[in-house]
CSV table of C-alpha atoms in Angstrom, one decimal:
chain,number,residue,atom,x,y,z
A,1,MET,CA,101.1,126.3,81.8
A,2,TYR,CA,101.8,123.9,84.7
A,3,ILE,CA,102.9,121.1,82.4
A,4,SER,CA,105.6,123.1,80.7
A,5,THR,CA,107.0,124.7,83.9
A,6,ARG,CA,107.2,121.5,85.9
A,7,PHE,CA,108.1,118.9,83.3
A,8,ARG,CA,111.8,119.4,83.5
A,9,ILE,CA,112.2,119.0,87.2
A,10,VAL,CA,109.9,115.9,87.3
A,11,ILE,CA,111.9,114.2,84.5
A,12,HIS,CA,115.1,115.1,86.3
A,13,LEU,CA,114.0,113.4,89.5
A,14,CYS,CA,112.5,110.4,87.8
A,15,ALA,CA,115.7,109.9,85.8
A,16,PHE,CA,117.7,110.0,89.1
A,17,LEU,CA,115.4,107.3,90.6
A,18,VAL,CA,115.8,105.1,87.5
A,19,VAL,CA,119.6,105.3,87.8
A,20,LEU,CA,119.3,104.3,91.5
A,21,TYR,CA,116.9,101.5,90.7
A,22,SER,CA,119.2,100.1,87.9
A,23,LEU,CA,121.8,99.4,90.6
A,24,THR,CA,119.4,96.8,92.1
A,25,MET,CA,120.2,94.6,89.1
A,26,ILE,CA,123.7,94.1,90.3
A,27,PRO,CA,123.1,91.5,93.2
A,28,PRO,CA,121.0,89.1,91.1
A,29,MET,CA,123.5,89.6,88.2
A,30,LEU,CA,126.4,88.6,90.5
A,31,LEU,CA,124.4,85.6,91.8
A,32,ALA,CA,123.7,84.5,88.2
A,33,LEU,CA,127.4,84.8,87.4
A,34,VAL,CA,128.4,82.7,90.4
A,35,GLU,CA,125.7,80.1,89.6
A,36,LYS,CA,126.6,80.2,85.8
A,37,GLU,CA,123.0,80.9,84.9
A,38,ARG,CA,121.7,82.4,81.6
A,39,SER,CA,119.6,84.8,83.5
A,40,LEU,CA,122.8,86.9,83.9
A,41,PHE,CA,122.2,88.4,80.4
A,42,GLY,CA,118.6,89.6,81.3
A,43,PHE,CA,119.9,91.4,84.3
A,44,LEU,CA,122.9,92.8,82.5
A,45,TYR,CA,120.9,94.1,79.6
A,46,THR,CA,118.4,95.7,81.9
A,47,PHE,CA,121.1,97.4,83.9
A,48,ILE,CA,122.8,98.8,80.8
A,49,ILE,CA,119.6,100.1,79.3
A,50,THR,CA,118.1,101.6,82.4
A,51,PHE,CA,121.4,103.1,83.7
A,52,THR,CA,122.3,104.6,80.4
A,53,LEU,CA,118.8,106.1,79.7
A,54,GLY,CA,118.4,107.3,83.2
A,55,SER,CA,121.8,109.0,83.2
A,56,LEU,CA,121.2,110.6,79.8
A,57,CYS,CA,117.8,112.0,80.9
A,58,TRP,CA,119.3,113.2,84.2
A,59,VAL,CA,122.2,115.0,82.5
A,60,MET,CA,120.1,116.5,79.7
A,61,THR,CA,117.4,117.9,82.1
A,62,GLY,CA,120.1,119.3,84.3
A,63,LYS,CA,119.6,121.0,87.7
A,64,SER,CA,116.7,123.3,88.3
A,65,ASN,CA,116.1,125.9,90.9
A,66,ILE,CA,112.3,125.3,90.7
A,67,GLN,CA,111.0,124.1,94.1
A,68,LEU,CA,108.9,121.0,94.2
A,69,GLU,CA,105.2,121.6,94.9
A,70,THR,CA,102.6,119.2,96.3
A,71,ARG,CA,101.3,118.6,92.8
A,72,ASP,CA,104.8,117.5,91.7
A,73,GLY,CA,104.6,114.9,94.4
A,74,PHE,CA,101.6,113.2,92.9
A,75,ILE,CA,103.2,113.0,89.5
A,76,ILE,CA,106.5,111.7,90.8
A,77,ILE,CA,104.8,109.0,93.0
A,78,VAL,CA,102.8,107.7,90.0
A,79,MET,CA,105.9,107.8,87.7
A,80,PHE,CA,108.0,106.2,90.3
A,81,TRP,CA,105.8,103.1,90.5
A,82,LEU,CA,105.1,102.9,86.7
A,83,LEU,CA,108.8,103.2,85.8
A,84,PHE,CA,109.9,100.7,88.4
A,85,SER,CA,107.1,98.3,87.3
A,86,VAL,CA,108.3,98.3,83.7
A,87,ILE,CA,112.0,98.0,84.7
A,88,SER,CA,111.2,95.1,87.1
A,89,ALA,CA,109.6,93.2,84.2
A,90,MET,CA,112.6,93.7,81.8
A,91,PRO,CA,114.9,90.9,83.1
A,92,LEU,CA,112.2,88.3,82.7
A,93,TRP,CA,111.1,89.5,79.3
A,94,LEU,CA,114.6,90.0,77.8
A,95,ASP,CA,115.6,86.5,78.7
A,96,ASP,CA,114.0,84.2,76.1
A,97,SER,CA,114.9,81.0,78.1
A,98,TYR,CA,111.7,81.3,80.2
A,99,ASN,CA,109.4,82.0,77.2
A,100,VAL,CA,107.7,84.7,79.2
A,101,SER,CA,105.3,86.9,77.3
A,102,LEU,CA,105.2,90.7,77.7
A,103,ALA,CA,101.9,90.5,79.7
A,104,ASP,CA,103.4,87.8,82.0
A,105,ALA,CA,106.6,89.7,82.5
A,106,ILE,CA,104.8,93.0,83.3
A,107,PHE,CA,102.3,91.2,85.7
A,108,GLU,CA,105.2,89.5,87.5
A,109,GLY,CA,107.2,92.8,87.7
A,110,VAL,CA,104.2,94.8,89.0
A,111,SER,CA,103.3,92.1,91.4
A,112,GLY,CA,106.8,92.0,92.8
A,113,ILE,CA,107.5,95.7,93.2
A,114,THR,CA,104.0,96.4,94.6
A,115,THR,CA,104.6,93.6,97.2
A,116,THR,CA,101.5,91.7,95.9
A,117,GLY,CA,103.2,88.3,95.4
A,118,ALA,CA,100.8,87.0,92.7
A,119,THR,CA,102.8,84.9,90.2
A,120,VAL,CA,102.3,83.7,86.7
A,121,PHE,CA,104.8,80.9,87.1
A,122,ASN,CA,103.2,77.5,87.7
A,123,ASP,CA,106.4,76.0,89.1
A,124,VAL,CA,108.7,78.4,90.7
A,125,GLY,CA,110.9,75.6,92.1
A,126,HIS,CA,112.5,75.1,88.7
A,127,LEU,CA,113.5,78.8,88.3
A,128,PRO,CA,117.2,79.7,88.5
A,129,LYS,CA,118.4,80.9,91.9
A,130,SER,CA,119.1,84.4,90.6
A,131,ILE,CA,115.5,84.7,89.5
A,132,LEU,CA,114.2,83.4,92.8
A,133,TYR,CA,116.4,85.9,94.7
A,134,TYR,CA,115.4,88.7,92.3
A,135,ARG,CA,111.7,88.1,93.0
A,136,ALA,CA,112.3,88.3,96.7
A,137,GLN,CA,114.5,91.4,96.2
A,138,LEU,CA,111.7,93.0,94.3
A,139,ASN,CA,109.4,92.5,97.2
A,140,PHE,CA,112.0,93.9,99.6
A,141,VAL,CA,112.7,97.0,97.6
A,142,GLY,CA,109.0,97.6,96.9
A,143,GLY,CA,108.3,97.2,100.7
A,144,LEU,CA,110.8,100.0,101.5
A,145,GLY,CA,109.2,102.2,98.9
A,146,VAL,CA,105.8,101.5,100.5
A,147,ILE,CA,107.0,102.5,103.9
A,148,VAL,CA,108.6,105.7,102.8
A,149,LEU,CA,105.4,106.5,100.8
A,150,ALA,CA,103.1,105.8,103.7
A,151,VAL,CA,105.2,107.4,106.5
A,152,ALA,CA,107.0,110.3,104.8
A,153,VAL,CA,105.0,111.3,101.7
A,154,LEU,CA,101.3,110.5,101.8
A,155,PRO,CA,100.7,112.3,105.1
A,156,LEU,CA,102.2,115.4,103.6
A,157,LEU,CA,99.8,115.1,100.6
A,158,GLY,CA,96.8,114.5,102.9
A,159,ILE,CA,95.9,111.2,101.2
A,160,GLY,CA,92.7,109.5,102.5
A,161,GLY,CA,92.9,110.5,106.1
A,162,MET,CA,96.7,109.9,106.3
A,163,LYS,CA,97.2,113.2,108.2
A,164,LEU,CA,95.5,111.6,111.2
A,165,TYR,CA,98.5,109.3,111.3
A,166,GLN,CA,100.7,112.2,112.2
A,167,SER,CA,98.8,113.0,115.3
A,168,GLU,CA,97.6,109.6,116.4
A,169,MET,CA,101.0,108.0,116.9
A,170,PRO,CA,104.7,108.9,116.9
A,171,GLY,CA,105.2,109.9,113.3
A,172,PRO,CA,108.1,111.6,111.5
A,173,PHE,CA,106.5,115.0,111.2
A,174,LYS,CA,105.2,116.0,114.6
A,175,GLU,CA,106.8,116.7,118.0
A,176,GLU,CA,108.1,113.1,118.3
A,177,ARG,CA,109.4,113.1,114.8
A,178,LEU,CA,111.9,110.5,113.7
A,179,THR,CA,114.2,113.0,112.1
A,180,PRO,CA,113.6,116.5,110.7
A,181,ARG,CA,114.4,115.8,107.1
A,182,LEU,CA,112.8,113.4,104.6
A,183,ALA,CA,116.1,111.8,103.5
A,184,ASP,CA,117.1,111.2,107.2
A,185,THR,CA,113.7,109.7,107.8
A,186,ALA,CA,114.1,107.3,104.9
A,187,LYS,CA,117.5,106.2,106.2
A,188,SER,CA,116.0,105.6,109.7
A,189,LEU,CA,113.2,103.6,108.2
A,190,TRP,CA,115.6,101.6,106.0
A,191,LEU,CA,117.7,100.7,109.0
A,192,THR,CA,114.7,99.5,111.0
A,193,TYR,CA,113.4,97.6,108.0
A,194,LEU,CA,116.8,95.9,107.4
A,195,LEU,CA,117.0,94.9,111.0
A,196,LEU,CA,113.6,93.2,110.9
A,197,GLY,CA,114.5,91.5,107.6
A,198,GLY,CA,117.7,90.1,109.2
A,199,ALA,CA,115.8,88.9,112.3
A,200,CYS,CA,113.2,87.2,110.1
A,201,THR,CA,115.9,85.5,108.0
A,202,ILE,CA,117.7,84.2,111.1
A,203,ALA,CA,114.4,82.9,112.5
A,204,TYR,CA,113.6,81.0,109.3
A,205,LYS,CA,117.1,79.5,109.4
A,206,LEU,CA,116.7,78.4,113.0
A,207,ALA,CA,113.3,76.9,112.2
A,208,GLY,CA,114.9,74.6,109.7
A,209,MET,CA,115.0,76.4,106.3
A,210,PRO,CA,118.1,76.2,104.1
A,211,PHE,CA,119.9,79.6,104.1
A,212,PHE,CA,119.0,80.6,100.6
A,213,ASP,CA,115.3,79.9,101.2
A,214,ALA,CA,115.5,81.6,104.6
A,215,LEU,CA,117.0,84.7,103.0
A,216,CYS,CA,114.4,84.9,100.2
A,217,HIS,CA,111.5,84.2,102.5
A,218,GLY,CA,112.9,86.7,105.0
A,219,LEU,CA,113.0,89.4,102.3
A,220,SER,CA,109.5,88.6,101.1
A,221,THR,CA,107.9,88.2,104.6
A,222,VAL,CA,109.0,91.6,106.1
A,223,SER,CA,107.9,93.3,102.9
A,224,LEU,CA,104.6,91.4,103.1
A,225,GLY,CA,105.3,90.5,99.4
A,226,GLY,CA,104.6,86.8,99.4
A,227,PHE,CA,107.0,85.6,96.7
A,228,SER,CA,108.3,82.2,97.6
A,229,THR,CA,111.2,79.9,96.4
A,230,ARG,CA,108.8,77.0,96.3
A,231,THR,CA,105.6,76.3,94.3
A,232,GLU,CA,103.9,75.1,97.5
A,233,SER,CA,105.0,78.3,99.3
A,234,ILE,CA,105.5,77.7,103.1
A,235,GLY,CA,103.5,74.5,102.9
A,236,PHE,CA,106.5,72.9,101.1
A,237,TYR,CA,108.4,72.6,104.4
A,238,ASP,CA,105.5,71.0,106.4
A,239,SER,CA,106.9,72.5,109.5
A,240,TYR,CA,104.9,74.0,112.4
A,241,ALA,CA,107.9,76.1,113.4
A,242,ILE,CA,108.3,77.7,110.0
A,243,GLU,CA,104.6,78.4,109.8
A,244,LEU,CA,104.7,80.1,113.3
A,245,VAL,CA,107.7,82.2,112.2
A,246,ALA,CA,106.0,83.2,109.0
A,247,GLY,CA,102.8,84.1,110.8
A,248,ALA,CA,104.6,86.0,113.6
A,249,PHE,CA,106.7,88.1,111.3
A,250,SER,CA,103.7,88.8,109.0
A,251,LEU,CA,102.0,90.4,112.1
A,252,LEU,CA,105.2,92.2,113.1
A,253,SER,CA,105.7,93.6,109.6
A,254,ALA,CA,102.2,94.9,109.6
A,255,ILE,CA,103.0,97.2,112.5
A,256,ASN,CA,103.8,100.9,111.9
A,257,PHE,CA,107.5,101.0,111.3
A,258,THR,CA,107.9,104.4,113.1
A,259,LEU,CA,106.8,102.6,116.3
A,260,TYR,CA,109.8,100.3,115.9
A,261,PHE,CA,112.2,103.2,115.5
A,262,VAL,CA,110.8,105.2,118.4
A,263,ALA,CA,110.8,102.1,120.6
A,264,LEU,CA,114.4,101.3,119.8
A,265,ALA,CA,115.5,104.9,120.3
A,266,ARG,CA,113.8,105.1,123.7
A,267,ARG,CA,114.5,101.5,124.6
A,268,SER,CA,110.9,101.2,125.7
A,269,ILE,CA,107.7,99.3,124.5
A,270,LYS,CA,105.5,102.2,125.5
A,271,PRO,CA,105.0,103.4,121.9
A,272,PHE,CA,103.4,100.0,121.0
A,273,LEU,CA,101.2,100.1,124.1
A,274,LYS,CA,100.0,103.6,123.4
A,275,SER,CA,99.0,103.0,119.8
A,276,ALA,CA,95.2,102.8,119.4
A,277,GLU,CA,95.6,101.5,115.9
A,278,LEU,CA,97.9,98.6,116.9
A,279,LYS,CA,95.5,97.5,119.6
A,280,PHE,CA,92.6,97.5,117.2
A,281,PHE,CA,94.6,95.7,114.5
A,282,LEU,CA,95.7,92.9,117.0
A,283,LEU,CA,92.1,92.6,118.3
A,284,VAL,CA,90.7,92.1,114.8
A,285,ALA,CA,93.5,89.7,113.8
A,286,SER,CA,93.0,87.6,117.0
A,287,VAL,CA,89.2,87.3,116.4
A,288,VAL,CA,89.7,86.2,112.8
A,289,ILE,CA,92.4,83.7,113.8
A,290,LEU,CA,90.1,82.2,116.5
A,291,ILE,CA,87.2,81.9,114.0
A,292,ILE,CA,89.3,80.3,111.3
A,293,THR,CA,90.9,77.9,113.9
A,294,LEU,CA,87.5,76.7,115.1
A,295,GLU,CA,86.0,76.4,111.5
A,296,VAL,CA,89.0,74.4,110.2
A,297,TRP,CA,88.9,72.1,113.2
A,298,ARG,CA,85.1,71.8,113.0
A,299,ALA,CA,85.5,70.7,109.4
A,300,GLY,CA,87.7,67.9,110.5
A,301,MET,CA,90.7,68.9,108.5
A,302,TYR,CA,93.2,68.9,111.4
A,303,ALA,CA,93.4,68.2,115.1
A,304,LEU,CA,92.9,71.3,117.3
A,305,PRO,CA,96.6,72.2,117.8
A,306,ALA,CA,97.4,71.8,114.1
A,307,SER,CA,94.2,73.8,113.2
A,308,PHE,CA,95.5,76.7,115.4
A,309,VAL,CA,99.0,76.7,113.8
A,310,HIS,CA,97.7,76.6,110.2
A,311,ALA,CA,94.9,79.1,111.0
A,312,PHE,CA,97.4,81.4,112.7
A,313,PHE,CA,99.8,81.3,109.8
A,314,LEU,CA,97.3,81.7,107.0
A,315,THR,CA,95.2,84.3,108.7
A,316,SER,CA,98.2,86.4,109.6
A,317,SER,CA,99.5,86.1,106.1
A,318,MET,CA,96.2,87.1,104.4
A,319,ILE,CA,95.0,89.8,106.8
A,320,THR,CA,98.3,91.5,106.5
A,321,ASP,CA,98.3,90.9,102.7
A,322,ASN,CA,101.5,88.9,102.8
A,323,GLY,CA,100.3,86.1,100.6
A,324,LEU,CA,102.5,83.2,101.8
A,325,SER,CA,100.4,80.1,102.1
A,326,THR,CA,100.0,76.4,103.1
A,327,SER,CA,100.1,73.9,100.2
A,328,ASP,CA,96.5,72.9,100.7
A,329,TYR,CA,94.7,76.2,101.5
A,330,ALA,CA,92.5,75.9,98.4
A,331,SER,CA,90.9,72.7,99.9
A,332,TRP,CA,89.8,74.6,103.1
A,333,PRO,CA,86.0,75.2,103.5
A,334,VAL,CA,84.9,77.8,101.0
A,335,HIS,CA,83.4,80.0,103.7
A,336,THR,CA,86.7,80.2,105.6
A,337,ILE,CA,88.5,81.3,102.4
A,338,VAL,CA,85.9,83.9,101.7
A,339,LEU,CA,86.3,85.3,105.2
A,340,LEU,CA,90.1,85.4,104.8
A,341,LEU,CA,89.8,87.1,101.4
A,342,SER,CA,87.4,89.6,103.0
A,343,ALA,CA,89.9,90.1,105.8
A,344,SER,CA,92.6,91.1,103.3
A,345,PHE,CA,90.7,94.3,102.7
A,346,PHE,CA,91.4,95.2,106.4
A,347,GLY,CA,95.2,95.1,106.1
A,348,GLY,CA,97.6,96.1,108.8
A,349,CYS,CA,98.7,99.4,110.3
A,350,VAL,CA,99.4,102.6,108.5
A,351,GLY,CA,103.2,103.0,108.0
A,352,SER,CA,103.8,99.3,107.3
A,353,THR,CA,104.3,97.3,104.2
A,354,CYS,CA,100.8,95.9,104.1
A,355,GLY,CA,98.1,96.6,101.5
A,356,GLY,CA,94.3,97.0,102.0
A,357,ILE,CA,92.3,99.8,103.5
A,358,LYS,CA,94.4,99.8,106.7
A,359,ALA,CA,93.3,99.4,110.3
A,360,LEU,CA,93.5,103.1,111.2
A,361,ARG,CA,90.8,103.9,108.6
A,362,PHE,CA,88.6,101.1,109.8
A,363,LEU,CA,89.0,102.3,113.4
A,364,VAL,CA,87.9,105.8,112.4
A,365,LEU,CA,84.9,104.4,110.5
A,366,PHE,CA,84.0,102.2,113.5
A,367,LYS,CA,84.2,105.2,115.9
A,368,GLN,CA,82.2,107.4,113.6
A,369,THR,CA,79.5,104.8,113.3
A,370,ARG,CA,79.4,104.3,117.1
A,371,HIS,CA,79.3,108.1,117.5
A,372,GLU,CA,76.3,108.3,115.2
A,373,VAL,CA,74.4,105.7,117.2
A,374,HIS,CA,75.1,107.6,120.4
A,375,GLN,CA,74.1,110.9,118.8
A,376,LEU,CA,70.8,109.4,117.7
A,377,ALA,CA,70.1,108.2,121.3
A,378,HIS,CA,71.2,111.6,122.8
A,379,PRO,CA,70.6,114.3,120.1
A,380,ARG,CA,71.6,117.2,122.3
A,381,ALA,CA,74.8,115.6,123.7
A,382,ILE,CA,78.1,117.1,122.5
A,383,MET,CA,80.4,114.3,121.6
A,384,SER,CA,83.7,114.1,119.8
A,385,ILE,CA,85.5,111.3,118.0
A,386,ARG,CA,89.0,110.5,119.3
A,387,ILE,CA,91.7,108.1,118.3
A,388,GLY,CA,93.9,107.6,121.3
A,389,ASN,CA,94.3,111.1,122.7
A,390,SER,CA,93.8,112.8,119.4
A,391,PRO,CA,90.4,114.3,118.2
A,392,VAL,CA,89.4,113.5,114.7
A,393,ASN,CA,88.3,116.6,112.8
A,394,ASP,CA,85.7,116.7,110.0
A,395,ARG,CA,88.4,117.0,107.3
A,396,VAL,CA,89.9,113.7,108.2
A,397,LEU,CA,86.5,112.0,108.5
A,398,ARG,CA,85.5,113.2,105.0
A,399,SER,CA,88.8,112.0,103.7
A,400,VAL,CA,88.5,108.5,105.2
A,401,TRP,CA,84.9,108.1,104.1
A,402,SER,CA,85.8,109.2,100.6
A,403,PHE,CA,88.8,106.8,100.4
A,404,PHE,CA,86.6,104.0,101.6
A,405,PHE,CA,84.0,104.7,99.0
A,406,LEU,CA,86.5,104.9,96.2
A,407,TYR,CA,88.2,101.7,97.3
A,408,VAL,CA,84.8,99.8,97.3
A,409,VAL,CA,83.8,101.3,93.9
A,410,CYS,CA,87.2,100.4,92.4
A,411,THR,CA,86.9,96.8,93.8
A,412,ILE,CA,83.4,96.4,92.4
A,413,PHE,CA,84.5,97.7,89.0
A,414,PHE,CA,87.4,95.3,88.7
A,415,ILE,CA,85.3,92.4,89.8
A,416,TRP,CA,82.7,93.3,87.2
A,417,MET,CA,85.3,93.6,84.5
A,418,LEU,CA,86.7,90.2,85.2
A,419,ASN,CA,83.2,88.7,85.4
A,420,LEU,CA,82.5,90.4,82.0
A,421,GLN,CA,85.5,88.5,80.6
A,422,GLY,CA,83.9,85.1,81.6
A,423,TYR,CA,85.4,84.4,85.0
A,424,ASP,CA,83.0,83.2,87.7
A,425,LEU,CA,82.1,85.5,90.6
A,426,LEU,CA,84.2,83.7,93.2
A,427,THR,CA,87.3,83.7,91.0
A,428,SER,CA,86.7,87.4,90.1
A,429,PHE,CA,86.3,88.4,93.7
A,430,ALA,CA,89.3,86.4,94.9
A,431,THR,CA,91.5,87.6,92.1
A,432,VAL,CA,90.6,91.3,92.6
A,433,ALA,CA,91.0,90.9,96.4
A,434,ALA,CA,94.4,89.4,95.8
A,435,CYS,CA,95.5,92.3,93.5
A,436,ILE,CA,93.9,95.5,94.8
A,437,ASN,CA,94.9,94.5,98.4
A,438,ASN,CA,98.4,93.5,97.3
A,439,MET,CA,97.8,90.1,98.9
A,440,GLY,CA,98.7,87.7,96.1
A,441,LEU,CA,96.6,84.6,96.9
A,442,GLY,CA,93.8,83.8,94.5
A,443,PHE,CA,91.0,81.3,94.7
A,444,GLY,CA,88.9,79.4,92.2
A,445,GLU,CA,90.7,79.5,88.8
A,446,THR,CA,93.6,81.5,90.2
A,447,ALA,CA,94.1,79.3,93.3
A,448,ALA,CA,97.2,77.7,91.7
A,449,GLY,CA,98.5,80.9,90.1
A,450,PHE,CA,97.6,83.8,87.9
A,451,GLY,CA,99.2,82.5,84.7
A,452,THR,CA,95.8,81.2,83.5
A,453,LEU,CA,94.4,84.7,83.2
A,454,SER,CA,94.0,86.2,79.8
A,455,ASP,CA,96.4,88.9,78.8
A,456,SER,CA,93.7,91.6,79.1
A,457,ALA,CA,92.8,90.3,82.6
A,458,LYS,CA,96.5,90.4,83.6
A,459,TYR,CA,96.8,94.0,82.5
A,460,LEU,CA,93.6,94.9,84.3
A,461,MET,CA,95.0,93.3,87.5
A,462,CYS,CA,98.2,95.2,87.0
A,463,ALA,CA,96.1,98.4,87.2
A,464,ALA,CA,94.4,97.0,90.3
A,465,MET,CA,97.7,96.3,92.0
A,466,LEU,CA,99.1,99.8,91.3
A,467,LEU,CA,95.9,101.5,92.3
A,468,GLY,CA,95.8,99.6,95.6
A,469,ARG,CA,99.5,100.3,96.2
A,470,LEU,CA,99.2,104.0,95.5
A,471,GLU,CA,96.1,104.5,97.7
A,472,ILE,CA,94.0,105.5,94.7
A,473,TYR,CA,94.2,109.3,95.1
A,474,PRO,CA,97.6,110.0,93.5
A,475,VAL,CA,96.3,108.2,90.3
A,476,LEU,CA,92.8,109.6,90.4
A,477,ILE,CA,94.0,113.2,90.8
A,478,LEU,CA,96.1,113.1,87.6
A,479,PHE,CA,92.8,112.7,85.7
A,480,SER,CA,91.4,115.8,87.3
A,481,ARG,CA,91.2,118.8,85.0
A,482,THR,CA,91.8,121.2,87.9
A,483,PHE,CA,95.1,119.5,88.7
A,484,TRP,CA,96.7,120.6,85.4
A,485,ARG,CA,95.6,124.2,85.7
A,486,SER,CA,98.4,126.6,86.6
């Protein structure tokens, strides 16, 4: 049987990942030690438990000569996110000084590692520095995992049209590959990611943020995670410069990270100029920013320049599924918030840290729709769908349409489930949009935070966050009977 023959190698690799992840408890543990905070013990206990158990499982399963198959990849991906979500929740749950329930701890942990940024804390400003840093680090580590998943793993598994990404732009597994091996590709992406994070931190500091806040916001911005050190998020600083930095780096972080690497390697901006997906993404983002600017100004909330700054920041944050916000966004006209929540389904580019359906898939759907209109007008014409210079084959089209259908169905299901629990339709839509798109900003009852949700709703939204982060298929295929047949 498949289960018995593959179980050992899967456990072996998962144990190794747990050991590696346990090391991420060291930086917040050291910060807690310096600041003399009680949170030190939560991080220490988590490190000891996870490092010990991971090491034991790794040693007991031993090395195996069995080669990994595609099916193993699906299991490891799902286990990777499930294990990391549970481990991420442990420091909060083990420390009784916060009086955090298991449901709250798991929600916060899943939200952090999936770069969603939805929080159950009503006032994060009073949390210890080590916890604030830990939340930002969760976003940052999760963001790297997302990039490696999107750039190096999902295309190999053929998830939801992701193979198109290999041919449409400079990817790691075609002629213009980053590096020939997965490990080297991950290192290259890590370096690029780290450079962008450093640049964002410096930009926040120059814009007027204290260094600690700049560091935490830099980590959460480039990961498009959205965790903030302030309850009011970016709105706390009441600074146009900081909002412009946050908006600009939200857009920059939503760009395919392989484009950065290739552009740096070639010392040329041509990879950006040649990317059809990037052009489409920036066009859509610009249109939404313009609409929100005019609507906020027309509502008389701000003068025109201020309307543009606030609209640029919040639109950039929500369309890229970052989730940083102004302090008064909940008071904006309802129709503008609904538009922004809907825009969060669009997301950014493939190969970035964003959530949502992704611009590349929407571009394929748009071109397919236009193709059908032209084909109806000229039935005998021979036409092909192209993204940039690359033709889109039927296999990719079917995969994209299938993914889009599943995403819509899952979204409707989660909205219906929340509505069934007594939440109004707007709250249900906003909460699901925030979670399944890994965007983190709610509306209605969740505008001020997600701590008001019932425990069952929190677990449901944890499932939505993981499903959105994993692009649905890796989870769905594990429930397929044919998957487990040898």
